[in-house]
Coordinates of C-alpha atoms and ligand atoms in Angstrom, one line a residue:
X356 CA 81.0 91.8 55.9
X357 CA 79.7 90.2 52.8
X358 CA 76.3 88.6 52.2
X359 CA 76.0 85.0 53.4
X360 CA 76.6 82.3 50.9
X361 CA 73.3 80.8 49.8
X362 CA 74.5 77.5 51.3
X363 CA 75.1 78.9 54.8
X364 CA 73.1 76.9 57.4
X365 CA 70.1 78.7 58.6
X366 CA 68.9 79.0 62.2
X367 CA 65.4 80.0 63.0
X368 CA 64.4 81.5 66.4
X369 CA 60.8 80.6 66.5
X370 CA 57.9 82.4 68.1
X371 CA 59.7 84.7 70.5
X372 CA 58.4 88.1 71.6
X373 CA 60.7 90.3 69.7
X374 CA 61.8 93.5 71.3
X375 CA 63.7 95.1 68.4
X376 CA 65.8 97.7 70.2
X377 CA 64.0 100.7 68.8
X378 CA 61.8 101.1 71.8
X379 CA 58.8 99.8 69.9
X380 CA 56.4 97.4 71.6
X381 CA 57.2 93.7 71.4
X382 CA 55.6 91.5 68.8
X383 CA 55.7 87.8 68.1
X384 CA 57.8 86.7 65.2
X385 CA 60.2 84.2 63.7
X386 CA 63.7 85.4 63.1
X387 CA 66.1 83.6 60.7
X388 CA 69.9 84.0 60.8
X389 CA 72.6 82.7 58.4
X390 CA 76.2 83.7 57.7
X391 CA 76.3 85.9 60.7
X392 CA 73.3 88.1 59.6
X393 CA 69.6 88.3 60.3
X394 CA 68.2 87.1 56.9
X395 CA 64.5 87.0 57.5
X396 CA 61.8 88.1 59.9
X397 CA 58.3 86.5 59.6
X398 CA 55.1 85.7 61.3
X399 CA 55.4 83.2 64.1
X400 CA 55.7 79.6 62.7
X401 CA 56.3 80.8 59.2
X402 CA 60.1 80.3 58.8
X403 CA 62.0 77.1 58.4
X404 CA 65.7 76.5 59.2
X405 CA 68.4 73.8 59.5
X406 CA 68.2 74.5 63.3
X407 CA 65.2 75.7 65.2
X408 CA 65.3 77.4 68.6
X409 CA 61.9 77.3 70.1
X410 CA 61.4 80.6 72.0
X411 CA 57.7 81.0 72.7
X412 CA 57.3 82.9 76.0
X413 CA 60.8 84.3 75.7
X414 CA 62.1 87.7 74.7
X415 CA 64.4 88.0 71.7
X416 CA 66.4 91.2 71.7
X417 CA 69.4 92.6 70.0
X418 CA 72.6 91.7 71.9
X419 CA 73.4 94.3 74.5
X420 CA 76.1 96.9 73.9
X421 CA 78.1 97.6 77.1
X422 CA 79.0 101.2 76.4
X423 CA 81.3 101.7 79.3
X424 CA 83.9 99.0 79.9
X425 CA 87.5 98.5 80.9
X426 CA 87.7 95.2 79.0
X427 CA 90.7 96.3 76.9
X428 CA 92.9 93.5 78.1
X429 CA 90.5 90.9 79.3
X430 CA 89.1 90.4 75.8
X431 CA 92.6 89.1 74.9
X432 CA 93.6 87.5 78.2
X433 CA 90.3 85.7 78.9
X434 CA 88.4 85.8 75.6
X435 CA 85.5 83.7 76.9
X436 CA 84.3 86.9 78.4
X437 CA 81.9 85.0 80.7
X438 CA 81.0 88.0 82.9
X439 CA 79.6 89.8 79.8
X440 CA 78.3 87.1 77.5
X441 CA 76.4 85.6 80.5
X442 CA 74.5 88.9 80.7
X443 CA 73.6 89.0 77.0
X444 CA 76.3 91.5 76.1
X445 CA 77.6 91.0 72.6
X446 CA 79.6 94.2 72.1
X447 CA 81.9 96.0 74.6
X448 CA 83.2 99.5 74.3
X449 CA 86.7 99.6 75.9
X450 CA 89.1 102.4 76.6
X451 CA 86.9 104.5 78.8
X452 CA 87.8 106.9 81.6
X453 CA 91.0 108.1 79.9
X454 CA 92.7 104.7 80.0
X455 CA 93.2 102.4 77.1
X456 CA 95.5 99.5 76.6
X457 CA 96.7 100.9 73.2
X458 CA 98.5 102.8 71.9
X459 CA 101.0 102.3 74.7
X460 CA 104.0 100.1 75.5
X461 CA 105.2 100.1 79.1
X462 CA 106.5 97.8 81.8
X463 CA 104.9 99.5 84.8
X464 CA 101.9 101.8 84.7
X465 CA 100.5 104.3 87.3
X466 CA 97.0 104.3 88.6
X467 CA 94.4 104.2 87.2
X468 CA 96.0 102.5 84.1
X469 CA 96.7 99.6 86.4
X470 CA 92.9 98.9 86.4
X471 CA 93.3 97.4 83.0
X472 CA 96.0 94.9 83.9
X473 CA 99.6 94.6 84.9
X474 CA 102.2 96.8 83.3
X475 CA 103.3 93.8 81.2
X476 CA 99.9 93.9 79.4
X477 CA 100.8 97.2 77.7
X478 CA 102.4 95.8 74.6
X479 CA 100.4 97.4 71.8
X480 CA 102.1 100.4 70.2
X481 CA 99.2 100.9 67.8
X482 CA 95.5 100.3 67.4
X483 CA 96.4 98.1 64.4
X484 CA 98.5 95.9 66.7
X485 CA 95.7 95.8 69.3
X486 CA 93.0 95.0 66.7
X487 CA 95.1 92.1 65.4
X488 CA 95.6 90.7 68.9
X489 CA 91.8 90.9 69.6
X490 CA 91.0 89.2 66.3
X491 CA 93.6 86.5 67.0
X492 CA 92.1 85.9 70.5
X493 CA 88.6 85.9 69.0
X494 CA 86.7 87.0 72.1
X495 CA 83.1 86.1 72.8
X496 CA 82.0 89.7 72.3
X497 CA 82.8 92.4 69.7
X498 CA 85.2 95.1 70.8
X499 CA 85.3 98.8 70.1
X500 CA 88.2 100.9 71.5
X501 CA 88.3 104.5 72.6
X502 CA 91.7 106.0 73.0
X503 CA 92.5 107.2 76.6
X504 CA 93.9 110.6 77.1
X505 CA 95.8 109.3 80.1
X506 CA 97.4 106.6 78.0
X507 CA 98.4 109.3 75.5
X508 CA 99.9 111.4 78.2
X509 CA 101.7 108.5 79.8
X510 CA 103.1 107.6 76.3
X511 CA 104.5 111.0 75.5
X512 CA 105.1 113.0 78.8
X513 CA 107.8 112.5 81.4
X514 CA 105.9 114.4 84.1
X515 CA 102.1 114.0 84.3
X516 CA 101.7 116.6 87.0
X517 CA 101.6 119.5 84.5
X518 CA 99.8 120.5 81.4
X519 CA 101.2 119.1 78.1
X520 CA 103.6 121.4 76.2
X521 CA 102.8 122.3 72.5
X522 CA 105.3 119.6 71.4
X523 CA 103.7 117.0 73.6
X524 CA 100.2 117.9 72.4
X525 CA 101.4 117.4 68.8
X526 CA 102.9 114.0 69.7
X527 CA 99.6 113.0 71.3
X528 CA 97.7 114.3 68.3
X529 CA 99.9 112.2 66.0
X530 CA 99.2 109.0 68.0
X531 CA 95.5 109.7 68.2
X532 CA 95.3 110.5 64.5
X533 CA 97.0 107.1 63.6
X534 CA 94.7 105.4 66.1
X535 CA 91.6 106.8 64.4
X536 CA 92.9 105.8 61.0
X537 CA 93.4 102.3 62.4
X538 CA 89.8 102.0 63.6
X539 CA 89.5 103.6 67.1
X540 CA 86.1 104.8 68.0
X541 CA 87.2 108.1 69.6
X542 CA 88.7 109.7 72.6
X543 CA 88.1 109.3 76.3
X544 CA 89.2 111.4 79.3
X545 CA 89.4 110.8 83.0
X546 CA 90.1 114.3 84.2
X547 CA 89.3 113.2 87.7
X548 CA 92.5 111.1 87.9
X549 CA 96.0 112.3 88.9
X550 CA 97.5 111.4 85.6
X551 CA 95.2 113.8 83.8
X552 CA 93.9 116.4 86.2
X553 CA 96.7 118.9 85.2
X554 CA 95.3 119.0 81.7
X555 CA 93.3 122.1 80.9
X556 CA 90.4 122.4 78.5
X557 CA 92.7 123.6 75.7
X558 CA 94.7 120.4 75.9
X559 CA 91.6 118.2 75.6
X560 CA 90.1 120.4 72.8
X561 CA 93.3 120.0 70.8
X562 CA 92.9 116.3 71.0
X563 CA 89.2 116.1 70.5
X564 CA 89.6 118.1 67.3
X565 CA 91.6 115.2 65.9
X566 CA 88.7 112.8 66.1
X567 CA 86.1 115.2 64.7
X568 CA 86.8 114.6 61.0
X569 CA 86.5 110.8 61.6
X570 CA 83.1 111.2 63.3
X571 CA 84.8 110.1 66.5
X572 CA 83.1 110.1 69.9
X573 CA 84.4 111.9 73.0
X574 CA 83.6 110.1 76.3
X575 CA 84.5 111.7 79.6
X576 CA 84.8 110.7 83.2
X577 CA 84.5 114.3 84.3
X578 CA 86.8 116.2 86.5
X579 CA 84.3 116.3 89.3
X580 CA 81.2 114.3 90.0
X581 CA 80.9 115.7 93.6
X582 CA 80.3 119.3 94.7
X583 CA 81.6 120.8 91.5
X584 CA 79.6 118.7 89.1
X585 CA 77.9 121.6 87.4
X586 CA 81.3 123.2 86.6
X587 CA 82.4 119.9 85.2
X588 CA 79.3 119.6 83.0
X589 CA 79.9 123.1 81.7
X590 CA 83.6 122.1 80.9
X591 CA 82.3 119.0 79.1
X592 CA 79.8 120.9 77.0
X593 CA 82.5 123.5 76.1
X594 CA 85.1 121.0 75.3
X595 CA 82.9 119.1 72.9
X596 CA 81.4 122.2 71.4
X597 CA 84.8 123.8 70.6
X598 CA 86.0 120.5 69.1
X599 CA 82.8 119.9 67.2
X600 CA 82.3 116.3 68.5
X601 CA 79.5 114.3 70.1
X602 CA 80.2 113.8 73.8
X603 CA 79.2 111.0 76.2
X604 CA 79.1 111.7 79.9
X605 CA 80.4 108.6 81.5
X606 CA 78.7 106.9 84.5
X607 CA 76.7 110.0 85.4
X608 CA 76.3 110.3 89.1
X609 CA 76.0 112.8 91.9
X610 CA 78.7 111.6 94.3
X611 CA 79.0 112.2 98.0
X612 CA 76.3 112.7 100.6
X613 CA 76.4 116.5 100.0
X614 CA 75.2 116.0 96.5
X615 CA 72.5 113.4 96.9
X616 CA 69.4 114.5 95.2
X617 CA 71.1 116.8 92.8
X618 CA 70.4 114.7 89.7
X619 CA 67.3 116.8 89.1
X620 CA 69.6 119.7 88.6
X621 CA 72.2 117.9 86.5
X622 CA 69.6 116.3 84.2
X623 CA 68.0 119.7 83.7
X624 CA 71.3 121.1 82.6
X625 CA 72.0 118.1 80.4
X626 CA 68.5 118.4 78.8
X627 CA 69.1 122.0 78.0
X628 CA 72.6 121.3 76.6
X629 CA 71.0 118.7 74.3
X630 CA 69.1 121.4 72.5
X631 CA 72.5 122.9 71.5
X632 CA 74.8 120.0 70.9
X633 CA 75.0 116.2 70.4
X634 CA 75.4 114.5 73.7
X635 CA 74.7 111.3 75.5
X636 CA 75.3 109.6 78.9
X637 CA 75.6 106.3 80.6
X638 CA 74.9 104.9 84.0
X639 CA 75.3 101.7 86.0
X640 CA 72.4 100.5 88.2
X641 CA 74.1 100.6 91.6
X642 CA 74.6 103.1 94.5
X643 CA 78.3 102.3 94.7
X644 CA 81.1 103.1 92.3
X645 CA 84.5 101.5 92.0
X646 CA 87.9 102.6 91.0
X647 CA 91.4 102.7 92.4
X648 CA 91.8 103.0 96.2
X649 CA 93.8 106.2 96.9
X650 CA 94.1 108.0 100.2
X651 CA 92.8 111.3 98.6
X652 CA 89.6 109.5 97.7
X653 CA 88.9 108.4 101.3
X654 CA 86.6 110.8 103.1
X655 CA 86.1 108.7 106.3
X656 CA 82.3 109.1 105.9
X657 CA 81.1 106.8 103.2
X658 CA 81.6 103.0 103.3
X659 CA 84.5 101.7 101.2
X660 CA 85.2 98.0 100.4
X661 CA 88.6 96.9 99.2
X662 CA 88.3 95.2 95.8
X663 CA 92.0 94.3 95.4
X664 CA 95.4 95.1 96.9
X665 CA 98.8 94.2 95.7
X666 CA 100.6 94.2 99.1
X667 CA 97.6 92.8 100.9
X668 CA 95.6 90.5 98.6
X669 CA 93.9 88.9 101.7
X670 CA 92.1 92.2 102.3
X671 CA 90.0 92.0 99.1
X672 CA 86.3 92.0 100.0
X673 CA 86.8 93.6 103.4
X674 CA 85.7 97.1 104.4
X675 CA 88.4 99.7 104.7
X676 CA 87.0 100.8 108.1
X677 CA 87.4 97.3 109.5
X678 CA 91.0 97.0 108.2
X679 CA 91.9 100.4 109.6
X680 CA 90.4 99.4 113.0
X681 CA 92.3 96.1 112.9
X682 CA 95.5 97.9 112.2
X683 CA 94.8 100.6 114.7
X684 CA 95.2 103.4 112.2
X685 CA 93.1 105.9 110.2
X686 CA 91.3 104.9 106.9
X687 CA 93.6 107.2 104.8
X688 CA 96.7 105.6 106.3
X689 CA 95.2 102.1 105.7
X690 CA 94.6 103.1 102.1
X691 CA 98.2 104.2 101.8
X692 CA 99.4 100.8 103.1
X693 CA 97.0 98.8 100.8
X694 CA 98.0 100.5 97.5
X695 CA 98.2 99.8 94.7
X696 CA 94.6 98.8 95.4
X697 CA 91.0 99.2 94.3
X698 CA 87.9 100.3 96.2
X699 CA 84.2 100.1 96.0
X700 CA 82.7 103.4 97.2
X701 CA 79.1 103.7 98.4
X702 CA 78.8 107.3 97.3
X703 CA 75.4 107.6 95.5
X704 CA 71.8 107.8 96.5
X705 CA 69.2 105.4 95.3
X706 CA 66.9 108.3 94.3
X707 CA 69.6 109.7 91.9
X708 CA 70.4 106.3 90.4
X709 CA 66.7 105.8 89.6
X710 CA 66.3 109.3 88.2
X711 CA 69.4 109.0 86.0
X712 CA 68.5 105.5 84.8
X713 CA 65.0 106.7 83.9
X714 CA 66.2 109.7 81.9
X715 CA 65.2 108.8 78.3
X716 CA 68.7 109.3 76.8
X717 CA 70.6 107.3 79.5
X718 CA 72.4 104.2 78.2
X719 CA 73.5 101.3 80.3
X720 CA 77.3 100.8 80.8
X721 CA 78.7 98.4 83.4
X722 CA 82.0 100.1 84.2
X723 CA 83.0 96.6 85.4
X724 CA 86.6 96.0 86.4
X725 CA 87.5 92.5 85.2
X726 CA 90.9 92.3 86.8
X727 CA 89.6 92.9 90.4
X728 CA 90.0 90.1 93.0
X729 CA 86.6 91.0 94.6
X730 CA 85.0 93.1 91.9
X731 CA 82.0 95.4 92.1
X732 CA 78.9 93.3 91.2
X733 CA 78.3 95.5 88.2
X734 CA 80.8 93.4 86.3
X735 CA 78.5 90.4 86.2
X736 CA 75.1 92.0 87.1
X737 CA 74.5 95.3 85.3
X738 CA 72.2 94.3 82.4
X739 CA 70.0 91.7 84.1
X740 CA 69.7 94.1 87.1
X741 CA 68.2 96.7 84.8
X742 CA 65.9 94.2 83.1
X743 CA 64.8 92.3 86.2
X744 CA 65.1 94.6 89.1
X745 CA 64.6 98.1 87.8
X746 CA 62.3 97.4 84.9
X747 CA 60.2 94.3 85.9
X748 CA 60.2 94.4 89.7
X749 CA 60.4 98.2 90.4
X750 CA 58.5 99.3 87.3
X751 CA 60.9 102.1 86.5
X752 CA 60.3 101.8 82.8
X753 CA 59.1 99.2 80.3
X754 CA 61.1 96.3 79.2
X755 CA 61.2 97.8 75.7
X756 CA 62.7 101.0 77.1
X757 CA 65.2 99.0 79.1
X758 CA 66.3 97.1 76.0
X759 CA 66.4 100.4 74.0
X760 CA 68.9 101.8 76.5
X761 CA 71.2 98.8 76.0
X762 CA 70.9 98.5 72.2
X763 CA 69.3 101.0 69.9
X764 CA 70.4 104.1 71.7
X765 CA 74.1 103.0 72.1
X766 CA 74.2 101.8 68.4
X767 CA 73.0 105.2 67.3
X768 CA 75.3 107.1 69.6
X769 CA 78.4 105.1 68.6
X770 CA 77.6 104.7 65.0
X771 CA 77.2 100.9 65.0
X772 CA 75.1 100.9 61.9
X773 CA 74.1 97.2 61.8
X774 CA 73.9 96.4 65.4
X775 CA 71.5 97.2 68.3
X776 CA 68.3 96.8 66.2
X777 CA 66.7 93.6 65.0
X778 CA 66.1 94.0 61.3
X779 CA 66.8 92.0 58.1
X780 CA 70.4 92.5 57.1
X781 CA 71.7 93.4 60.6
X782 CA 74.5 91.5 62.2
X783 CA 73.2 88.5 64.1
X784 CA 74.0 89.7 67.6
X785 CA 71.1 88.4 69.7
X786 CA 69.9 87.5 73.1
X787 CA 67.0 85.3 74.2
X788 CA 65.9 85.8 77.8
X789 CA 63.0 84.9 80.1
X790 CA 61.3 88.1 81.1
X791 CA 59.8 86.5 84.3
X792 CA 63.1 85.2 85.7
X793 CA 65.9 87.4 84.3
X794 CA 67.8 88.9 87.3
X795 CA 71.3 89.6 88.5
X796 CA 72.6 87.3 91.1
X797 CA 76.0 89.0 91.7
X798 CA 76.0 90.8 95.0
X799 CA 78.5 93.0 96.8
X800 CA 79.3 90.0 99.0
X801 CA 79.4 87.4 96.2
X802 CA 80.1 89.4 93.1
X803 CA 81.1 86.8 90.5
X804 CA 77.8 85.0 89.6
X805 CA 76.2 84.7 86.2
X806 CA 72.8 86.2 85.8
X807 CA 69.6 84.1 85.9
X808 CA 67.2 84.0 82.9
X809 CA 69.7 84.8 80.1
X810 CA 69.1 81.7 78.0
X811 CA 70.8 82.1 74.6
X812 CA 73.4 84.6 73.3
X813 CA 74.4 84.7 69.7
X814 CA 77.3 86.9 68.4
X815 CA 77.8 87.4 64.7
X816 CA 75.7 84.3 64.2
X817 CA 77.8 82.2 66.6
X818 CA 75.8 80.4 69.4
X819 CA 78.0 81.4 72.4
X820 CA 75.9 81.0 75.5
X821 CA 73.1 78.5 76.1
X822 CA 71.3 77.0 79.1
X823 CA 73.5 78.9 81.6
X824 CA 76.8 77.9 80.2
X825 CA 79.3 79.0 77.6
X826 CA 79.1 76.8 74.5
X827 CA 82.9 77.2 73.9
X828 CA 82.2 78.9 70.6
X829 CA 83.3 82.5 70.2
X830 CA 82.3 84.9 67.4
X831 CA 83.4 88.4 68.4
X832 CA 85.8 90.7 66.6
X833 CA 87.4 94.1 66.7
X834 CA 85.0 96.6 65.1
X835 CA 86.9 99.0 63.0
X836 CA 85.3 101.8 61.1
X837 CA 84.2 99.7 58.1
X838 CA 82.6 97.1 60.4
X839 CA 80.9 99.8 62.5
X840 CA 79.4 101.2 59.4
X841 CA 78.3 97.8 58.3
X842 CA 80.4 97.8 55.1
Ligands
ZN74 ZN1 85.3 106.4 85.1
CU75 CU1 85.1 103.6 83.8

């Protein structure tokens, strides 16, 4: 992006308590923006502008970066992005968990690719084509894209139940290499899922090596977040170490009642790995996860709520146990009848969620599923829940730390050079919120509700959300390498 023309109209946000994203304590200041950039920061009351937003008593923070999303298709299909902009999110990282919309063309897709949208949505043979479609749609948020290992496998393999052959690995490497040239952020895996579980560490290392020279990031939904979580962490460290890449552990959790409380173990292992290699992690602030509903994921012990079902759309929002009882069958059999479908799994402990959220390196990522009929409330509630519930009401950490986990840390981890921190010259991605009232209102029963207390959201200088509604203006774009570096 170039410097703003001297004639660009200037907006001043006056007198807010600025939390700048670095983790530093808040301080009162005026912030001026013009031409999509922050152009001046001064003492309260010192700056003038064509438009003035009075923000005394409010927090001004960098726009939040949602590091873990499945927004690949929704940014094109419903570019208003209300679930995210209403939370103060100004950048989404799509393509997580081994599934990305590009580069892939298909008419029907297997689970979990179907979480992104219908088969007919997969029309982008390249990242260049995808980036063009994003920019044409002009979503409310900026978009970065990881390339899903599962998408690459589905694109080049005829049988996903085995490990890729040398020729197939080469074909995936070629697709990934082009994708990186065209602006992808890195590689993601979802080794937990059927479409990828047959891949061994060598297959993933062979792909991760391709992103290394680009400074690409490797994000992983690990093979196992249940009893074998320590093995999966070890596999993750080895994969990234051998490939020479930074790794992000996606939605870190200790899943299943057997493993509740084990986050003290896993975080200790992560802390020690951090002394040897570059790694990060993200987490959403809820004790339930959500993904596809598959019989093999049904253990008949934890509560599961159906989030969507193609053959039985009327069951969205109901508990699997109730549906099974109504049908007079077991829960696994009910899941079989409901699929393709999605589920919300109450598989974590509150103690672990708090411990993982509080770990200093943990970033916030919603993992929201925007296509679901009855989505997990994380889609609409993640960021205000961390700010209002966990920081303010529960006192888990300061508001400065909460903001740092949503802005400065993600920007550093993902190489977003001019976002995530409020400073002169940075992109004008900003959120103004009321620290006394900010809170999520989305619940497991009523999951599609905009947050309270998020007052103003600005993306690349465009006023996008104000007074609880979308302004209709959208300022987001696909962030390719040059834009991520702020060139
Ligand atoms: Zn995942
Ligand atoms: Cu995910």
